Amino acid sequence: QVQLVESGGGLVQAGGSLRLSCAASSSTFNSYAMGWFRQAPGKEREVVAAISRGSFSIFYAEFVKGRVTISRDSAKNTVNLQMNSLKAEDTAVYYCAASSSALGYRTRPSEYNYWGQGTQVTVSS
């Protein structure tokens, strides 16, 4: 079992920045691929960024490329999402997720085994 707790969401003006963090309870954190997803009202959950075990490979969705950086800290059992140049359309609940897949990063929600409770990001225009 892995418990994930997100933090760092909030209200920010367009063009601003936020840093989301996800703390994992498991001592086997390093054996999981991690991802950040988001879900806006009335829309499906979509991947924002994903990172493999050991940070060997990273994926960014096209709509955030150049504005977002995902990273993981194995010593602290955390995965972070630095978001810059935020837009109103980035408004959503952001979720951290862990996948037991051994193969690189994963981009589909069905490939993830554990989810955090989500943190709200609201970007005002």
mmCIF file with all atom_site columns, C-alpha atoms in Angstrom:
data_model
loop_
_atom_site.group_PDB
_atom_site.id
_atom_site.type_symbol
_atom_site.label_atom_id
_atom_site.label_alt_id
_atom_site.label_comp_id
_atom_site.label_asym_id
_atom_site.label_entity_id
_atom_site.label_seq_id
_atom_site.pdbx_PDB_ins_code
_atom_site.Cartn_x
_atom_site.Cartn_y
_atom_site.Cartn_z
_atom_site.occupancy
_atom_site.B_iso_or_equiv
_atom_site.pdbx_formal_charge
_atom_site.auth_seq_id
_atom_site.auth_comp_id
_atom_site.auth_asym_id
_atom_site.auth_atom_id
_atom_site.pdbx_PDB_model_num
ATOM 1   C CA . GLN A 1 1   ? 0.000   0.000  0.000   1.00 0.00 ? 1   GLN A CA 1
ATOM 2   C CA . VAL A 1 2   ? 1.112   3.507  -0.838  1.00 0.00 ? 2   VAL A CA 1
ATOM 3   C CA . GLN A 1 3   ? -0.506  6.604  0.569   1.00 0.00 ? 3   GLN A CA 1
ATOM 4   C CA . LEU A 1 4   ? -0.024  9.792  -1.400  1.00 0.00 ? 4   LEU A CA 1
ATOM 5   C CA . VAL A 1 5   ? -0.651  13.287 -0.070  1.00 0.00 ? 5   VAL A CA 1
ATOM 6   C CA . GLU A 1 6   ? -0.535  16.300 -2.372  1.00 0.00 ? 6   GLU A CA 1
ATOM 7   C CA . SER A 1 7   ? 0.120   19.866 -1.303  1.00 0.00 ? 7   SER A CA 1
ATOM 8   C CA . GLY A 1 8   ? 0.885   23.215 -2.873  1.00 0.00 ? 8   GLY A CA 1
ATOM 9   C CA . GLY A 1 9   ? -2.299  23.974 -4.757  1.00 0.00 ? 9   GLY A CA 1
ATOM 10  C CA . GLY A 1 10  ? -4.064  27.298 -4.534  1.00 0.00 ? 10  GLY A CA 1
ATOM 11  C CA . LEU A 1 11  ? -5.190  30.415 -6.330  1.00 0.00 ? 11  LEU A CA 1
ATOM 12  C CA . VAL A 1 12  ? -2.741  32.170 -8.610  1.00 0.00 ? 12  VAL A CA 1
ATOM 13  C CA . GLN A 1 13  ? -2.985  34.812 -11.305 1.00 0.00 ? 13  GLN A CA 1
ATOM 14  C CA . ALA A 1 14  ? -2.351  33.951 -14.926 1.00 0.00 ? 14  ALA A CA 1
ATOM 15  C CA . GLY A 1 15  ? 1.360   33.995 -15.615 1.00 0.00 ? 15  GLY A CA 1
ATOM 16  C CA . GLY A 1 16  ? 2.190   32.958 -12.072 1.00 0.00 ? 16  GLY A CA 1
ATOM 17  C CA . SER A 1 17  ? 3.796   29.821 -10.684 1.00 0.00 ? 17  SER A CA 1
ATOM 18  C CA . LEU A 1 18  ? 2.956   27.028 -8.295  1.00 0.00 ? 18  LEU A CA 1
ATOM 19  C CA . ARG A 1 19  ? 4.929   24.081 -6.981  1.00 0.00 ? 19  ARG A CA 1
ATOM 20  C CA . LEU A 1 20  ? 2.946   20.961 -6.187  1.00 0.00 ? 20  LEU A CA 1
ATOM 21  C CA . SER A 1 21  ? 4.410   18.299 -3.954  1.00 0.00 ? 21  SER A CA 1
ATOM 22  C CA . CYS A 1 22  ? 3.343   14.721 -3.324  1.00 0.00 ? 22  CYS A CA 1
ATOM 23  C CA . ALA A 1 23  ? 4.572   12.837 -0.286  1.00 0.00 ? 23  ALA A CA 1
ATOM 24  C CA . ALA A 1 24  ? 4.511   9.043  -0.419  1.00 0.00 ? 24  ALA A CA 1
ATOM 25  C CA . SER A 1 25  ? 4.198   6.914  2.695   1.00 0.00 ? 25  SER A CA 1
ATOM 26  C CA . SER A 1 26  ? 5.861   3.825  1.341   1.00 0.00 ? 26  SER A CA 1
ATOM 27  C CA . SER A 1 27  ? 9.494   2.970  1.910   1.00 0.00 ? 27  SER A CA 1
ATOM 28  C CA . THR A 1 28  ? 9.337   1.325  -1.513  1.00 0.00 ? 28  THR A CA 1
ATOM 29  C CA . PHE A 1 29  ? 8.682   4.679  -3.196  1.00 0.00 ? 29  PHE A CA 1
ATOM 30  C CA . ASN A 1 30  ? 11.661  4.161  -5.468  1.00 0.00 ? 30  ASN A CA 1
ATOM 31  C CA . SER A 1 31  ? 10.031  1.106  -7.013  1.00 0.00 ? 31  SER A CA 1
ATOM 32  C CA . TYR A 1 32  ? 7.111   3.122  -8.395  1.00 0.00 ? 32  TYR A CA 1
ATOM 33  C CA . ALA A 1 33  ? 6.772   5.197  -11.507 1.00 0.00 ? 33  ALA A CA 1
ATOM 34  C CA . MET A 1 34  ? 4.991   8.430  -10.630 1.00 0.00 ? 34  MET A CA 1
ATOM 35  C CA . GLY A 1 35  ? 2.650   10.770 -12.424 1.00 0.00 ? 35  GLY A CA 1
ATOM 36  C CA . TRP A 1 36  ? 0.722   13.982 -12.090 1.00 0.00 ? 36  TRP A CA 1
ATOM 37  C CA . PHE A 1 37  ? -2.765  14.131 -13.570 1.00 0.00 ? 37  PHE A CA 1
ATOM 38  C CA . ARG A 1 38  ? -5.435  16.784 -13.631 1.00 0.00 ? 38  ARG A CA 1
ATOM 39  C CA . GLN A 1 39  ? -9.176  16.847 -13.981 1.00 0.00 ? 39  GLN A CA 1
ATOM 40  C CA . ALA A 1 40  ? -11.275 19.879 -14.749 1.00 0.00 ? 40  ALA A CA 1
ATOM 41  C CA . PRO A 1 41  ? -15.064 19.928 -14.198 1.00 0.00 ? 41  PRO A CA 1
ATOM 42  C CA . GLY A 1 42  ? -16.840 17.950 -16.892 1.00 0.00 ? 42  GLY A CA 1
ATOM 43  C CA . LYS A 1 43  ? -13.599 16.661 -18.386 1.00 0.00 ? 43  LYS A CA 1
ATOM 44  C CA . GLU A 1 44  ? -11.714 13.401 -18.199 1.00 0.00 ? 44  GLU A CA 1
ATOM 45  C CA . ARG A 1 45  ? -8.647  12.968 -16.075 1.00 0.00 ? 45  ARG A CA 1
ATOM 46  C CA . GLU A 1 46  ? -5.527  13.593 -18.135 1.00 0.00 ? 46  GLU A CA 1
ATOM 47  C CA . VAL A 1 47  ? -1.830  13.156 -17.614 1.00 0.00 ? 47  VAL A CA 1
ATOM 48  C CA . VAL A 1 48  ? 0.228   16.288 -17.061 1.00 0.00 ? 48  VAL A CA 1
ATOM 49  C CA . ALA A 1 49  ? 3.640   14.734 -16.484 1.00 0.00 ? 49  ALA A CA 1
ATOM 50  C CA . ALA A 1 50  ? 5.104   11.372 -15.585 1.00 0.00 ? 50  ALA A CA 1
ATOM 51  C CA . ILE A 1 51  ? 8.470   10.122 -14.384 1.00 0.00 ? 51  ILE A CA 1
ATOM 52  C CA . SER A 1 52  ? 9.986   6.665  -14.299 1.00 0.00 ? 52  SER A CA 1
ATOM 53  C CA . ARG A 1 53  ? 11.693  4.948  -11.420 1.00 0.00 ? 53  ARG A CA 1
ATOM 54  C CA . GLY A 1 54  ? 15.104  6.477  -10.983 1.00 0.00 ? 54  GLY A CA 1
ATOM 55  C CA . SER A 1 55  ? 14.051  9.507  -13.091 1.00 0.00 ? 55  SER A CA 1
ATOM 56  C CA . PHE A 1 56  ? 15.499  7.844  -16.194 1.00 0.00 ? 56  PHE A CA 1
ATOM 57  C CA . SER A 1 57  ? 12.636  8.914  -18.426 1.00 0.00 ? 57  SER A CA 1
ATOM 58  C CA . ILE A 1 58  ? 10.144  11.763 -18.253 1.00 0.00 ? 58  ILE A CA 1
ATOM 59  C CA . PHE A 1 59  ? 6.973   12.617 -20.135 1.00 0.00 ? 59  PHE A CA 1
ATOM 60  C CA . TYR A 1 60  ? 5.220   15.946 -20.490 1.00 0.00 ? 60  TYR A CA 1
ATOM 61  C CA . ALA A 1 61  ? 1.835   16.531 -22.064 1.00 0.00 ? 61  ALA A CA 1
ATOM 62  C CA . GLU A 1 62  ? 1.996   18.860 -25.062 1.00 0.00 ? 62  GLU A CA 1
ATOM 63  C CA . PHE A 1 63  ? -0.158  21.464 -23.350 1.00 0.00 ? 63  PHE A CA 1
ATOM 64  C CA . VAL A 1 64  ? 2.419   21.972 -20.555 1.00 0.00 ? 64  VAL A CA 1
ATOM 65  C CA . LYS A 1 65  ? 5.720   21.451 -22.363 1.00 0.00 ? 65  LYS A CA 1
ATOM 66  C CA . GLY A 1 66  ? 8.149   24.232 -21.541 1.00 0.00 ? 66  GLY A CA 1
ATOM 67  C CA . ARG A 1 67  ? 6.072   25.375 -18.567 1.00 0.00 ? 67  ARG A CA 1
ATOM 68  C CA . VAL A 1 68  ? 6.251   22.397 -16.214 1.00 0.00 ? 68  VAL A CA 1
ATOM 69  C CA . THR A 1 69  ? 9.009   20.356 -14.588 1.00 0.00 ? 69  THR A CA 1
ATOM 70  C CA . ILE A 1 70  ? 8.485   17.061 -12.788 1.00 0.00 ? 70  ILE A CA 1
ATOM 71  C CA . SER A 1 71  ? 11.082  15.732 -10.377 1.00 0.00 ? 71  SER A CA 1
ATOM 72  C CA . ARG A 1 72  ? 11.366  13.136 -7.658  1.00 0.00 ? 72  ARG A CA 1
ATOM 73  C CA . ASP A 1 73  ? 13.423  13.070 -4.480  1.00 0.00 ? 73  ASP A CA 1
ATOM 74  C CA . SER A 1 74  ? 14.191  9.526  -3.439  1.00 0.00 ? 74  SER A CA 1
ATOM 75  C CA . ALA A 1 75  ? 15.577  10.565 -0.063  1.00 0.00 ? 75  ALA A CA 1
ATOM 76  C CA . LYS A 1 76  ? 12.359  12.390 0.858   1.00 0.00 ? 76  LYS A CA 1
ATOM 77  C CA . ASN A 1 77  ? 9.901   10.077 -0.951  1.00 0.00 ? 77  ASN A CA 1
ATOM 78  C CA . THR A 1 78  ? 8.411   13.011 -2.815  1.00 0.00 ? 78  THR A CA 1
ATOM 79  C CA . VAL A 1 79  ? 7.521   13.891 -6.368  1.00 0.00 ? 79  VAL A CA 1
ATOM 80  C CA . ASN A 1 80  ? 7.183   17.520 -7.333  1.00 0.00 ? 80  ASN A CA 1
ATOM 81  C CA . LEU A 1 81  ? 5.569   19.474 -10.132 1.00 0.00 ? 81  LEU A CA 1
ATOM 82  C CA . GLN A 1 82  ? 6.863   22.966 -10.785 1.00 0.00 ? 82  GLN A CA 1
ATOM 83  C CA . MET A 1 83  ? 4.376   24.888 -12.900 1.00 0.00 ? 83  MET A CA 1
ATOM 84  C CA . ASN A 1 84  ? 5.234   28.235 -14.464 1.00 0.00 ? 84  ASN A CA 1
ATOM 85  C CA . SER A 1 85  ? 3.430   30.620 -16.809 1.00 0.00 ? 85  SER A CA 1
ATOM 86  C CA . LEU A 1 86  ? 0.110   29.292 -15.621 1.00 0.00 ? 86  LEU A CA 1
ATOM 87  C CA . LYS A 1 87  ? -2.978  29.831 -17.746 1.00 0.00 ? 87  LYS A CA 1
ATOM 88  C CA . ALA A 1 88  ? -6.657  29.935 -16.874 1.00 0.00 ? 88  ALA A CA 1
ATOM 89  C CA . GLU A 1 89  ? -7.101  26.624 -18.679 1.00 0.00 ? 89  GLU A CA 1
ATOM 90  C CA . ASP A 1 90  ? -4.717  24.993 -16.201 1.00 0.00 ? 90  ASP A CA 1
ATOM 91  C CA . THR A 1 91  ? -7.447  25.295 -13.572 1.00 0.00 ? 91  THR A CA 1
ATOM 92  C CA . ALA A 1 92  ? -8.243  21.791 -12.319 1.00 0.00 ? 92  ALA A CA 1
ATOM 93  C CA . VAL A 1 93  ? -7.818  19.374 -9.460  1.00 0.00 ? 93  VAL A CA 1
ATOM 94  C CA . TYR A 1 94  ? -4.320  17.930 -9.671  1.00 0.00 ? 94  TYR A CA 1
ATOM 95  C CA . TYR A 1 95  ? -3.640  14.364 -8.588  1.00 0.00 ? 95  TYR A CA 1
ATOM 96  C CA . CYS A 1 96  ? -0.467  12.503 -7.802  1.00 0.00 ? 96  CYS A CA 1
ATOM 97  C CA . ALA A 1 97  ? -0.377  8.799  -8.677  1.00 0.00 ? 97  ALA A CA 1
ATOM 98  C CA . ALA A 1 98  ? 1.935   5.816  -8.313  1.00 0.00 ? 98  ALA A CA 1
ATOM 99  C CA . SER A 1 99  ? 2.323   2.957  -10.765 1.00 0.00 ? 99  SER A CA 1
ATOM 100 C CA . SER A 1 100 ? 3.937   -0.381 -9.998  1.00 0.00 ? 100 SER A CA 1
ATOM 101 C CA . SER A 1 101 ? 4.825   -0.771 -13.671 1.00 0.00 ? 101 SER A CA 1
ATOM 102 C CA . ALA A 1 102 ? 8.489   -1.524 -14.166 1.00 0.00 ? 102 ALA A CA 1
ATOM 103 C CA . LEU A 1 103 ? 8.570   -0.076 -17.670 1.00 0.00 ? 103 LEU A CA 1
ATOM 104 C CA . GLY A 1 104 ? 9.502   3.581  -17.840 1.00 0.00 ? 104 GLY A CA 1
ATOM 105 C CA . TYR A 1 105 ? 6.749   6.137  -17.246 1.00 0.00 ? 105 TYR A CA 1
ATOM 106 C CA . ARG A 1 106 ? 3.030   5.558  -17.638 1.00 0.00 ? 106 ARG A CA 1
ATOM 107 C CA . THR A 1 107 ? 0.499   7.997  -19.079 1.00 0.00 ? 107 THR A CA 1
ATOM 108 C CA . ARG A 1 108 ? -2.913  6.381  -18.675 1.00 0.00 ? 108 ARG A CA 1
ATOM 109 C CA . PRO A 1 109 ? -4.884  6.578  -15.421 1.00 0.00 ? 109 PRO A CA 1
ATOM 110 C CA . SER A 1 110 ? -5.658  2.855  -15.639 1.00 0.00 ? 110 SER A CA 1
ATOM 111 C CA . GLU A 1 111 ? -1.945  2.104  -15.346 1.00 0.00 ? 111 GLU A CA 1
ATOM 112 C CA . TYR A 1 112 ? -1.727  3.621  -11.885 1.00 0.00 ? 112 TYR A CA 1
ATOM 113 C CA . ASN A 1 113 ? -2.381  1.709  -8.698  1.00 0.00 ? 113 ASN A CA 1
ATOM 114 C CA . TYR A 1 114 ? -2.505  4.461  -6.069  1.00 0.00 ? 114 TYR A CA 1
ATOM 115 C CA . TRP A 1 115 ? -3.878  7.995  -6.065  1.00 0.00 ? 115 TRP A CA 1
ATOM 116 C CA . GLY A 1 116 ? -3.742  10.998 -3.805  1.00 0.00 ? 116 GLY A CA 1
ATOM 117 C CA . GLN A 1 117 ? -6.824  12.948 -2.789  1.00 0.00 ? 117 GLN A CA 1
ATOM 118 C CA . GLY A 1 118 ? -6.055  15.812 -5.157  1.00 0.00 ? 118 GLY A CA 1
ATOM 119 C CA . THR A 1 119 ? -5.224  19.482 -4.728  1.00 0.00 ? 119 THR A CA 1
ATOM 120 C CA . GLN A 1 120 ? -7.112  22.343 -6.354  1.00 0.00 ? 120 GLN A CA 1
ATOM 121 C CA . VAL A 1 121 ? -5.265  24.697 -8.685  1.00 0.00 ? 121 VAL A CA 1
ATOM 122 C CA . THR A 1 122 ? -7.178  27.793 -9.741  1.00 0.00 ? 122 THR A CA 1
ATOM 123 C CA . VAL A 1 123 ? -5.684  30.261 -12.204 1.00 0.00 ? 123 VAL A CA 1
ATOM 124 C CA . SER A 1 124 ? -7.446  33.581 -12.505 1.00 0.00 ? 124 SER A CA 1
ATOM 125 C CA . SER A 1 125 ? -7.268  35.471 -15.777 1.00 0.00 ? 125 SER A CA 1
#
